[in-house]
Short mmCIF file of C-alpha atoms in Angstrom, two decimals:
data_model
loop_
_atom_site.label_atom_id
_atom_site.label_comp_id
_atom_site.label_asym_id
_atom_site.label_seq_id
_atom_site.Cartn_x
_atom_site.Cartn_y
_atom_site.Cartn_z
CA UNK A 186 110.75 107.42 129.36
CA UNK A 187 113.65 109.70 128.51
CA UNK A 188 113.60 108.89 124.78
CA UNK A 189 109.83 108.98 124.32
CA UNK A 190 110.45 111.04 121.17
CA UNK A 191 112.31 108.30 119.30
CA UNK A 192 109.84 106.78 116.86
CA UNK A 193 107.01 108.87 118.29
CA UNK A 194 104.04 110.31 116.40
CA UNK A 195 103.29 114.01 116.88
CA UNK A 196 100.05 115.64 115.78
CA UNK A 197 100.47 119.19 114.51
CA UNK A 198 97.74 121.60 115.58
CA UNK A 199 97.29 124.88 113.73
CA UNK A 200 95.62 126.64 116.70
CA UNK A 201 93.64 129.24 114.80
CA UNK A 202 91.96 126.46 112.80
CA UNK A 203 91.49 123.59 115.24
CA UNK A 204 88.58 124.47 117.54
CA UNK A 205 86.94 127.76 118.49
CA UNK A 206 85.53 127.75 122.03
CA UNK A 207 84.18 131.32 122.25
CA UNK A 208 82.46 131.78 118.89
CA UNK A 209 84.68 134.52 117.46
CA UNK A 210 85.69 132.45 114.44
CA UNK A 211 89.28 131.88 115.59
CA UNK A 212 90.48 128.65 117.15
CA UNK A 213 91.85 128.98 120.68
CA UNK A 214 93.51 127.14 123.56
CA UNK A 215 90.23 126.33 125.30
CA UNK A 216 89.05 124.74 122.07
CA UNK A 217 92.22 122.65 121.83
CA UNK A 218 91.73 121.49 125.43
CA UNK A 219 88.18 120.42 124.59
CA UNK A 220 89.40 118.24 121.70
CA UNK A 221 92.37 116.60 123.43
CA UNK A 222 90.45 113.36 124.17
CA UNK A 223 89.98 112.91 120.42
CA UNK A 224 93.75 113.07 119.93
CA UNK A 225 94.45 110.72 122.81
CA UNK A 226 91.96 108.22 121.34
CA UNK A 227 93.52 108.67 117.90
CA UNK A 228 96.71 107.25 119.37
CA UNK A 229 99.35 109.94 118.90
CA UNK A 230 102.14 110.50 121.43
CA UNK A 231 102.40 114.29 121.36
CA UNK A 232 100.86 117.49 120.04
CA UNK A 233 102.73 120.38 118.44
CA UNK A 234 101.15 123.82 118.53
CA UNK A 235 102.03 126.38 115.88
CA UNK A 236 102.74 129.75 117.57
CA UNK A 237 100.29 131.09 120.13
CA UNK A 238 102.53 133.91 121.41
CA UNK A 239 101.62 137.61 121.30
CA UNK A 240 101.92 138.73 117.69
CA UNK A 241 100.60 141.36 115.27
CA UNK A 242 100.01 138.39 112.92
CA UNK A 243 101.83 139.77 109.88
CA UNK A 244 102.85 136.15 109.25
CA UNK A 245 100.22 134.33 111.29
CA UNK A 246 102.11 134.23 114.57
CA UNK A 247 105.56 133.58 113.15
CA UNK A 248 106.30 137.22 113.97
CA UNK A 249 106.50 137.25 117.77
CA UNK A 250 106.26 140.46 119.76
CA UNK A 251 106.24 138.81 123.23
CA UNK A 252 107.92 135.44 123.71
CA UNK A 253 106.56 134.80 127.20
CA UNK A 254 102.84 135.48 126.89
CA UNK A 255 99.83 134.19 124.96
CA UNK A 256 98.13 136.25 122.27
CA UNK A 257 94.64 137.21 123.52
CA UNK A 258 92.99 135.74 120.42
CA UNK A 259 94.11 132.31 121.70
CA UNK A 260 93.42 132.91 125.41
CA UNK A 261 95.71 133.42 128.37
CA UNK A 262 98.60 131.82 130.22
CA UNK A 263 96.01 130.23 132.50
CA UNK A 264 94.36 128.67 129.44
CA UNK A 265 97.75 127.41 128.27
CA UNK A 266 98.50 125.88 131.66
CA UNK A 267 95.10 124.18 131.71
CA UNK A 268 95.71 122.74 128.25
CA UNK A 269 99.13 121.35 129.23
CA UNK A 270 97.70 119.82 132.42
CA UNK A 271 94.85 118.16 130.53
CA UNK A 272 97.19 116.85 127.84
CA UNK A 273 99.43 115.29 130.47
CA UNK A 274 96.41 113.70 132.16
CA UNK A 275 95.63 112.03 128.83
CA UNK A 276 99.22 110.87 128.30
CA UNK A 277 100.00 113.43 125.59
CA UNK A 278 103.26 115.37 125.40
CA UNK A 279 103.08 119.07 124.46
CA UNK A 280 105.53 120.67 122.00
CA UNK A 281 105.37 124.36 121.17
CA UNK A 282 106.74 126.33 118.24
CA UNK A 283 109.77 128.51 118.91
CA UNK A 284 110.51 131.21 116.31
CA UNK A 285 114.01 132.22 117.30
CA UNK A 286 115.64 133.37 114.07
CA UNK A 287 113.60 136.57 113.95
CA UNK A 288 111.05 138.56 115.92
CA UNK A 289 108.24 140.90 115.01
CA UNK A 290 109.22 144.45 114.07
CA UNK A 291 106.86 145.40 116.92
CA UNK A 292 108.95 143.58 119.52
CA UNK A 293 110.28 146.06 122.11
CA UNK A 294 113.86 144.95 121.45
CA UNK A 295 113.61 145.83 117.76
CA UNK A 296 111.89 149.14 118.47
CA UNK A 297 114.82 150.01 120.72
CA UNK A 298 117.42 148.65 118.30
CA UNK A 299 116.16 150.67 115.36
CA UNK A 300 116.22 153.92 117.35
CA UNK A 301 119.96 154.56 117.18
CA UNK A 302 123.35 152.96 116.64
CA UNK A 303 124.42 153.26 120.27
CA UNK A 304 121.49 152.05 122.40
CA UNK A 305 121.75 148.88 124.56
CA UNK A 306 119.96 146.77 121.91
CA UNK A 307 121.65 148.38 118.91
CA UNK A 308 123.41 145.17 117.84
CA UNK A 309 120.66 142.70 118.72
CA UNK A 310 119.54 142.61 115.08
CA UNK A 311 121.50 142.42 111.82
CA UNK A 312 122.34 145.95 110.66
CA UNK A 313 124.57 146.95 107.76
CA UNK A 314 125.62 150.14 106.01
CA UNK A 315 124.55 150.74 102.42
CA UNK A 316 127.01 150.49 99.58
CA UNK A 317 128.38 153.77 98.23
CA UNK A 318 125.58 153.90 95.68
CA UNK A 319 122.95 153.50 98.42
CA UNK A 320 122.02 149.93 97.52
CA UNK A 321 121.81 147.08 100.08
CA UNK A 322 125.04 145.52 101.34
CA UNK A 323 124.65 142.31 99.31
CA UNK A 324 122.30 140.32 97.08
CA UNK A 325 120.49 138.24 99.72
CA UNK A 326 116.83 137.62 98.99
CA UNK A 327 113.72 137.31 101.12
CA UNK A 328 111.63 134.13 101.01
CA UNK A 329 108.58 136.35 100.57
CA UNK A 330 110.00 137.99 97.46
CA UNK A 331 112.44 140.80 96.77
CA UNK A 332 115.55 141.77 98.69
CA UNK A 333 116.23 140.70 102.27
CA UNK A 334 117.27 144.20 103.39
CA UNK A 335 114.99 147.00 104.59
CA UNK A 336 116.12 150.62 104.95
CA UNK A 337 115.78 152.26 108.37
CA UNK A 338 116.05 156.04 108.23
CA UNK A 339 116.74 156.56 111.93
CA UNK A 340 119.96 154.53 111.77
CA UNK A 341 120.72 155.22 108.10
CA UNK A 342 121.30 151.50 107.76
CA UNK A 343 119.63 148.40 106.38
CA UNK A 344 118.35 145.55 108.55
CA UNK A 345 118.13 141.91 107.50
CA UNK A 346 114.81 140.08 107.13
CA UNK A 347 114.86 136.62 105.60
CA UNK A 348 111.06 136.67 105.61
CA UNK A 349 108.76 139.71 105.74
CA UNK A 350 110.12 143.18 106.45
CA UNK A 351 108.01 142.92 109.62
CA UNK A 352 110.22 139.99 110.71
CA UNK A 353 113.73 141.36 111.38
CA UNK A 354 116.46 138.78 111.99
CA UNK A 355 118.20 138.53 115.35
CA UNK A 356 121.98 138.88 115.41
CA UNK A 357 123.04 135.51 116.83
CA UNK A 358 126.69 136.57 116.73
CA UNK A 359 125.82 138.59 119.85
CA UNK A 360 126.02 136.23 122.87
CA UNK A 361 123.50 138.38 124.76
CA UNK A 362 120.91 137.55 122.10
CA UNK A 363 121.60 133.84 122.51
CA UNK A 364 121.32 134.07 126.30
CA UNK A 365 118.05 135.96 126.13
CA UNK A 366 116.45 133.57 123.65
CA UNK A 367 117.48 130.61 125.81
CA UNK A 368 115.83 132.31 128.77
CA UNK A 369 112.53 132.46 126.87
CA UNK A 370 112.77 128.72 126.26
CA UNK A 371 113.41 128.14 129.95
CA UNK A 372 110.23 130.08 130.73
CA UNK A 373 108.13 127.50 128.85
CA UNK A 374 110.09 124.52 130.13
CA UNK A 375 109.35 125.70 133.66
CA UNK A 376 105.65 125.80 132.72
CA UNK A 377 105.79 122.11 131.83
CA UNK A 378 106.11 121.91 128.04
CA UNK A 379 107.77 118.72 126.82
CA UNK A 380 109.78 120.30 124.06
CA UNK A 381 110.02 122.62 121.10
CA UNK A 382 109.56 122.65 117.37
CA UNK A 383 112.23 125.07 116.16
CA UNK A 384 111.22 127.17 113.17
CA UNK A 385 113.83 127.54 110.40
CA UNK A 386 116.58 126.13 112.59
CA UNK A 387 119.26 126.61 109.92
CA UNK A 388 118.61 130.37 109.65
CA UNK A 389 120.02 131.45 113.03
CA UNK A 390 123.45 132.70 111.97
CA UNK A 391 124.44 134.72 108.93
CA UNK A 392 127.84 135.18 107.33
CA UNK A 393 129.63 137.96 109.22
CA UNK A 394 131.34 139.15 106.04
CA UNK A 395 127.95 139.53 104.28
CA UNK A 396 129.23 137.81 101.15
CA UNK A 397 126.87 137.49 98.17
CA UNK A 398 124.95 134.24 97.72
CA UNK A 399 125.92 132.64 94.38
CA UNK A 400 123.44 131.78 91.64
CA UNK A 401 121.93 128.30 91.80
CA UNK A 402 123.44 126.34 88.91
CA UNK A 403 120.30 124.17 88.73
CA UNK A 404 118.15 127.11 87.60
CA UNK A 405 118.52 127.51 83.84
CA UNK A 406 116.79 130.03 81.61
CA UNK A 407 113.30 130.12 83.14
CA UNK A 408 113.01 132.16 86.36
CA UNK A 409 111.44 130.52 89.40
CA UNK A 410 108.01 131.72 90.56
CA UNK A 411 109.92 133.00 93.58
CA UNK A 412 113.40 134.39 92.76
CA UNK A 413 114.59 133.11 96.16
CA UNK A 414 114.93 129.71 94.48
CA UNK A 415 117.44 131.10 92.00
CA UNK A 416 120.21 131.45 94.59
CA UNK A 417 122.40 128.93 96.37
CA UNK A 418 122.05 130.14 99.96
CA UNK A 419 125.64 129.63 101.00
CA UNK A 420 126.07 132.69 103.21
CA UNK A 421 122.64 133.98 104.24
CA UNK A 422 122.00 130.82 106.31
CA UNK A 423 123.33 127.28 106.95
CA UNK A 424 126.36 128.67 108.81
CA UNK A 425 128.64 126.41 110.92
CA UNK A 426 128.04 128.63 113.97
CA UNK A 427 124.55 127.12 114.18
CA UNK A 428 125.95 123.89 115.60
CA UNK A 429 127.45 125.25 118.86
CA UNK A 430 124.20 127.11 119.54
CA UNK A 431 122.21 123.90 119.08
CA UNK A 432 124.50 122.33 121.66
CA UNK A 433 123.68 125.19 124.05
CA UNK A 434 119.97 124.53 123.53
CA UNK A 435 120.46 120.81 124.12
CA UNK A 436 122.33 121.50 127.33
CA UNK A 437 119.38 123.58 128.52
CA UNK A 438 116.85 120.85 127.74
CA UNK A 439 119.02 118.24 129.42
CA UNK A 440 118.49 120.10 132.70
CA UNK A 441 114.88 118.89 132.52
CA UNK A 442 113.54 115.36 132.41
CA UNK A 443 112.45 113.80 129.11
CA UNK A 444 112.32 116.95 126.96
CA UNK A 445 112.95 117.03 123.21
CA UNK A 446 113.53 119.40 120.27
CA UNK A 447 112.70 118.95 116.61
CA UNK A 448 114.13 121.40 114.10
CA UNK A 449 112.74 122.51 110.76
CA UNK A 450 115.42 122.43 108.07
CA UNK A 451 114.18 125.36 106.02
CA UNK A 452 115.09 124.91 102.34
CA UNK A 453 118.56 123.57 101.87
CA UNK A 454 120.46 122.06 98.95
CA UNK A 455 121.74 119.38 101.31
CA UNK A 456 118.73 118.99 103.60
CA UNK A 457 119.06 115.28 104.44
CA UNK A 458 122.78 115.62 105.15
CA UNK A 459 122.16 118.65 107.34
CA UNK A 460 119.32 116.88 109.18
CA UNK A 461 121.87 114.26 110.17
CA UNK A 462 124.48 116.85 111.12
CA UNK A 463 122.00 118.79 113.27
CA UNK A 464 120.84 115.65 115.15
CA UNK A 465 124.22 114.00 115.71
CA UNK A 466 125.77 114.24 119.16
CA UNK A 467 124.34 116.61 121.75
CA UNK A 468 122.38 118.82 119.36
CA UNK A 469 118.76 118.44 118.29
CA UNK A 470 116.92 115.27 119.18
CA UNK A 471 115.37 115.12 115.69
CA UNK A 472 115.00 117.22 112.56
CA UNK A 473 112.79 117.37 109.48
CA UNK A 474 113.06 118.90 106.04
CA UNK A 475 110.74 119.38 103.08
CA UNK A 476 112.04 116.36 101.15
CA UNK A 477 108.77 114.45 101.67
CA UNK A 478 106.62 117.59 101.57
CA UNK A 479 106.99 118.12 97.83
CA UNK A 480 105.78 116.49 94.63
CA UNK A 481 108.10 113.48 94.80
CA UNK A 482 105.98 110.32 94.89
CA UNK A 483 107.78 107.14 93.88
CA UNK A 484 109.34 104.12 95.51
CA UNK A 485 112.79 105.41 94.61
CA UNK A 486 112.09 108.82 96.14
CA UNK A 487 110.98 107.52 99.53
CA UNK A 488 113.73 104.92 99.65
CA UNK A 489 116.36 107.54 98.80
CA UNK A 490 115.42 109.78 101.76
CA UNK A 491 115.57 106.93 104.28
CA UNK A 492 118.78 105.47 102.84
CA UNK A 493 120.53 108.82 102.62
CA UNK A 494 119.72 109.79 106.19
CA UNK A 495 120.59 106.55 107.98
CA UNK A 496 123.66 105.91 105.84
CA UNK A 497 125.03 109.42 106.32
CA UNK A 498 124.03 109.98 109.95
CA UNK A 499 123.70 106.68 111.81
CA UNK A 500 123.73 108.55 115.12
CA UNK A 501 121.08 111.08 114.13
CA UNK A 502 117.31 110.84 114.06
CA UNK A 503 114.82 112.20 111.50
CA UNK A 504 111.20 113.26 111.59
CA UNK A 505 109.11 112.58 108.49
CA UNK A 506 105.93 114.38 107.43
CA UNK A 507 103.82 114.41 104.27
CA UNK A 508 101.81 117.58 105.08
CA UNK A 509 102.09 120.65 107.29
CA UNK A 510 100.91 124.26 107.53
CA UNK A 511 103.27 125.48 104.79
CA UNK A 512 102.55 123.14 101.87
CA UNK A 513 99.66 121.90 99.75
CA UNK A 514 98.04 118.92 101.48
CA UNK A 515 99.53 115.69 100.20
CA UNK A 516 96.25 114.12 99.04
CA UNK A 517 95.84 117.03 96.62
CA UNK A 518 99.56 117.29 95.87
CA UNK A 519 99.88 113.65 94.85
CA UNK A 520 96.44 113.16 93.28
CA UNK A 521 97.98 114.06 89.91
CA UNK A 522 99.32 110.49 89.92
CA UNK A 523 95.82 109.35 88.95
CA UNK A 524 95.04 107.95 92.37
CA UNK A 525 91.68 108.31 94.08
CA UNK A 526 91.64 110.61 97.10
CA UNK A 527 90.41 108.00 99.59
CA UNK A 528 92.79 105.26 98.48
CA UNK A 529 95.71 107.69 98.33
CA UNK A 530 94.96 109.01 101.81
CA UNK A 531 94.97 105.48 103.24
CA UNK A 532 98.11 104.45 101.37
CA UNK A 533 99.94 107.61 102.48
CA UNK A 534 98.87 107.12 106.11
CA UNK A 535 100.05 103.54 106.20
CA UNK A 536 103.34 104.41 104.49
CA UNK A 537 104.11 107.39 106.70
CA UNK A 538 103.39 105.45 109.88
CA UNK A 539 105.65 102.60 108.70
CA UNK A 540 108.75 104.75 108.19
CA UNK A 541 111.87 104.60 110.35
CA UNK A 542 112.15 107.81 112.34
CA UNK A 543 109.66 109.96 114.18
CA UNK A 544 106.44 111.02 112.47
CA UNK A 545 104.39 114.19 112.29
CA UNK A 546 100.72 114.12 111.25
CA UNK A 547 99.13 117.44 110.31
CA UNK A 548 95.60 118.15 111.53
CA UNK A 549 92.98 116.76 109.17
CA UNK A 550 95.46 114.42 107.50
CA UNK A 551 93.82 111.54 109.37
CA UNK A 552 90.54 112.43 107.61
CA UNK A 553 92.05 112.39 104.11
CA UNK A 554 91.57 116.14 104.01
CA UNK A 555 92.27 117.93 100.73
CA UNK A 556 93.51 121.42 99.88
CA UNK A 557 90.87 124.16 99.91
CA UNK A 558 90.58 126.12 96.68
CA UNK A 559 90.40 129.78 97.72
CA UNK A 560 89.73 132.96 95.79
CA UNK A 561 92.14 135.88 96.07
CA UNK A 562 89.73 137.92 98.22
CA UNK A 563 89.55 135.04 100.71
CA UNK A 564 93.31 134.92 101.35
CA UNK A 565 94.97 135.96 104.58
CA UNK A 566 98.48 134.62 103.88
CA UNK A 567 101.04 137.24 102.74
CA UNK A 568 102.79 134.65 100.57
CA UNK A 569 99.59 133.96 98.63
CA UNK A 570 98.89 137.64 98.15
CA UNK A 571 102.45 138.29 96.99
CA UNK A 572 102.77 135.46 94.46
CA UNK A 573 99.17 135.02 93.22
CA UNK A 574 98.18 133.34 90.95
CA UNK A 575 101.33 131.29 90.29
CA UNK A 576 101.39 130.33 93.94
CA UNK A 577 98.21 130.63 95.97
CA UNK A 578 99.96 130.58 99.33
CA UNK A 579 99.36 128.47 102.39
CA UNK A 580 95.80 129.27 103.43
CA UNK A 581 94.45 126.32 101.44
CA UNK A 582 95.94 123.88 103.95
CA UNK A 583 95.07 126.04 106.97
CA UNK A 584 91.27 126.08 106.72
CA UNK A 585 89.43 124.96 109.87
CA UNK A 586 89.16 121.40 111.13
CA UNK A 587 85.81 119.76 110.33
CA UNK A 588 84.23 117.91 113.23
CA UNK A 589 80.66 117.20 112.16
CA UNK A 590 78.07 118.01 109.52
CA UNK A 591 76.68 121.13 111.19
CA UNK A 592 75.79 123.58 108.42
CA UNK A 593 77.32 126.71 109.94
CA UNK A 594 80.96 125.71 110.36
CA UNK A 595 81.25 121.93 110.68
CA UNK A 596 81.52 122.03 114.47
CA UNK A 597 84.56 124.29 114.40
CA UNK A 598 82.82 127.45 115.65
CA UNK A 599 79.43 128.96 116.37
CA UNK A 600 80.61 132.07 114.53
CA UNK A 601 82.00 132.73 111.08
CA UNK A 602 85.35 130.93 110.62
CA UNK A 603 88.35 133.11 109.83
CA UNK A 604 88.89 131.06 106.66
CA UNK A 605 85.99 129.48 104.77
CA UNK A 606 85.08 125.80 105.04
CA UNK A 607 84.04 124.64 101.59
CA UNK A 608 82.03 121.62 100.50
CA UNK A 609 84.83 119.18 99.61
CA UNK A 610 86.46 119.78 103.00
CA UNK A 611 83.21 119.78 104.99
CA UNK A 612 82.40 116.33 103.60
CA UNK A 613 85.44 114.82 105.35
CA UNK A 614 84.39 115.34 108.96
CA UNK A 615 85.27 113.39 112.09
CA UNK A 616 81.74 112.37 113.04
CA UNK A 617 81.11 110.82 109.64
CA UNK A 618 84.28 108.68 109.78
CA UNK A 619 84.54 107.69 113.42
CA UNK A 620 83.52 104.05 113.78
CA UNK A 621 83.33 103.41 110.02
CA UNK A 622 85.84 100.59 109.39
CA UNK A 623 86.31 101.69 105.77
CA UNK A 624 87.14 105.32 106.60
CA UNK A 625 90.52 107.03 106.42
CA UNK A 626 90.21 107.97 110.10
CA UNK A 627 89.80 104.36 111.22
CA UNK A 628 92.74 103.31 109.06
CA UNK A 629 94.89 105.89 110.86
CA UNK A 630 93.64 104.69 114.23
CA UNK A 631 94.55 101.08 113.38
CA UNK A 632 97.98 102.08 112.04
CA UNK A 633 98.73 104.25 115.06
CA UNK A 634 97.79 101.41 117.39
CA UNK A 635 99.96 98.98 115.41
CA UNK A 636 102.93 101.37 115.49
CA UNK A 637 102.55 101.96 119.22
CA UNK A 638 102.34 98.23 119.98
CA UNK A 639 105.16 97.16 117.63
CA UNK A 640 108.63 98.29 118.68
CA UNK A 641 110.05 97.40 115.27
CA UNK A 642 107.83 100.03 113.64
CA UNK A 643 109.01 102.67 116.10
CA UNK A 644 112.74 102.04 116.20
CA UNK A 645 113.63 99.04 114.02
CA UNK A 646 116.13 99.58 111.20
CA UNK A 647 114.93 99.48 107.59
CA UNK A 648 116.02 96.89 105.04
CA UNK A 649 114.71 97.60 101.54
CA UNK A 650 113.87 94.88 99.03
CA UNK A 651 114.86 95.45 95.39
CA UNK A 652 111.41 95.68 93.89
CA UNK A 653 110.67 97.70 90.77
CA UNK A 654 108.56 100.83 90.51
CA UNK A 655 105.92 101.44 91.66
CA UNK A 656 106.27 98.85 94.45
CA UNK A 657 108.04 99.89 97.65
CA UNK A 658 108.86 97.03 100.00
CA UNK A 659 110.95 96.93 103.16
CA UNK A 660 111.50 95.10 106.43
CA UNK A 661 111.36 96.95 109.76
CA UNK A 662 113.67 95.35 112.28
CA UNK A 663 113.29 91.61 111.84
CA UNK A 664 109.58 91.66 112.56
CA UNK A 665 107.43 93.55 110.04
CA UNK A 666 107.23 93.28 106.24
CA UNK A 667 105.77 96.39 104.57
CA UNK A 668 104.68 96.40 100.91
CA UNK A 669 103.09 99.36 99.07
CA UNK A 670 101.81 99.89 95.54
CA UNK A 671 102.26 103.55 94.66
CA UNK A 672 100.17 103.47 91.51
CA UNK A 673 96.63 103.21 90.13
CA UNK A 674 97.43 99.85 88.45
CA UNK A 675 97.49 96.37 89.95
CA UNK A 676 100.90 94.79 90.66
CA UNK A 677 101.97 91.44 92.10
CA UNK A 678 104.93 90.37 94.21
CA UNK A 679 106.18 87.10 95.61
CA UNK A 680 106.68 86.84 99.36
CA UNK A 681 108.62 84.45 101.54
CA UNK A 682 108.70 84.59 105.29
CA UNK A 683 105.38 86.41 105.59
CA UNK A 684 103.39 85.32 108.61
CA UNK A 685 100.19 86.77 110.04
CA UNK A 686 98.67 89.79 108.34
CA UNK A 687 98.91 92.93 110.49
CA UNK A 688 96.96 95.34 108.29
CA UNK A 689 96.10 95.69 104.60
CA UNK A 690 94.01 97.60 102.08
CA UNK A 691 93.24 96.63 98.47
CA UNK A 692 95.52 93.61 98.71
CA UNK A 693 94.99 89.83 98.26
CA UNK A 694 97.37 87.11 99.38
CA UNK A 695 97.33 83.63 97.92
CA UNK A 696 100.11 81.49 99.31
CA UNK A 697 103.37 83.27 98.51
CA UNK A 698 101.72 85.65 96.04
CA UNK A 699 100.52 89.11 96.98
CA UNK A 700 98.30 90.99 94.55
CA UNK A 701 98.30 94.73 95.21
CA UNK A 702 95.35 96.48 93.65
CA UNK A 703 95.52 100.26 92.98
CA UNK A 704 97.07 101.94 96.03
CA UNK A 705 97.10 98.59 97.79
CA UNK A 706 99.37 97.83 100.72
CA UNK A 707 99.93 95.16 103.32
CA UNK A 708 101.98 94.72 106.48
CA UNK A 709 102.83 91.21 107.67
CA UNK A 710 104.58 89.61 110.61
CA UNK A 711 108.00 88.40 109.48
CA UNK A 712 108.78 84.73 110.09
CA UNK A 713 112.25 83.38 109.41
CA UNK A 714 114.06 84.34 106.20
CA UNK A 715 112.18 87.06 104.35
CA UNK A 716 112.11 88.10 100.69
CA UNK A 717 109.91 90.26 98.48
CA UNK A 718 110.39 90.04 94.72
CA UNK A 719 108.66 91.33 91.60
CA UNK A 720 105.85 89.37 90.00
CA UNK A 721 104.07 86.13 90.87
CA UNK A 722 106.73 83.99 89.18
CA UNK A 723 109.81 85.86 90.26
CA UNK A 724 112.71 83.84 91.61
CA UNK A 725 113.41 84.40 95.27
CA UNK A 726 117.03 84.36 96.41
#
């Protein structure tokens, strides 16, 4: 099916933390292959692997030094091919991360580029002369703190790095750079991958004039924990030249059957609008942002994201996620609402898998996994080390997958895991939830099966009902009524047109009344004219 990606559910694997097959404490490709039947049984359509390319691991693989080979810690190209073949046998698509905006400073092209101003790769990265006082050419900032320019003595110039200094930015204004990066994508397409997750897809081009980014008017007197958030990134990224390059990428993928791309909209003041712009026409197939990966947890918040996208970009297609490898896990993030972890995990799973768009589930999310509380000495993430203790970084969501109750490492490895598995996480293991009808895992399995079997949940348009906080209610297509209570208190609504119950949790229906206990939700078959209104005695129009 050419548009398998539309409404699909992708499971994100963080390879170093999924399954270790050789006992060295690091997850690997052979381990992923071993666990693929679990994912097929779970009911997802595709897997997405965070980077497994050769890398010095300054930023955990998002600093690539060889785009066409596998880092030995994960295995070999043969292991990769075996994993893809097994995934396809099980009916799973395989999507791999592509980090195109920057490379590792150890990449041969950068080593050559930094050597002089007149070598064949001299303009493959973004170089600029200092100002007359020796300072950087402008005020652009790095996401990892401090300025985005690093001095290189050999060239007597600065180079741009939007992330770590070990991650120099490619110069996309050079067509040779574009051509070469597209060739690396072709390499993996020829090996049988079904598509790409594109890291920081709005960072590719920079302003040629190197104009200063203005201050962000939303930041008042108190500085952000990361000064990057104090600028409006008008020139360092989000450039219009990105769009023609996306069209070049789409043209490449269209040479192959049923391939797809999903882009990460990395921090933008207009993320939802840009998601639509990047997925309209012959550009990306789908795109996601961090709008649902933050603290926002209300009926109005979720409704606003869906409404804004499909109103502003009716021809585009979004991907929604609640957790990933860069943010605090949503069960921990939203637990401040006073909700219990188990009930919140089930509510979030049912809500996410009811949304219009494509869906991404992060490993362990289906277990109700929570953020790991790490000490400073346990950190590996450069962001955590840089901004501790105000921000503890991303390692807390990257700790290993827990498969069983084995004392050593919960079935992840026979050796010592690269990040610790602590008690609260170890308690939420696969073996303890599989087959338990009351578990978070079995709720995810039921919801995934329902989404796969119900076309309206995959592609049907969304019609919201005007219920009051904290109740979120909507119709998918003309077939499924979805009602959620996003609070720790009981609320009631009046239903009309609700037929057979599809799935529910902490909810009671009596005639046309639906009582939603804390974190309760229910999905019904729609029959005839449908309405959802506040309260048991509310008038229904």
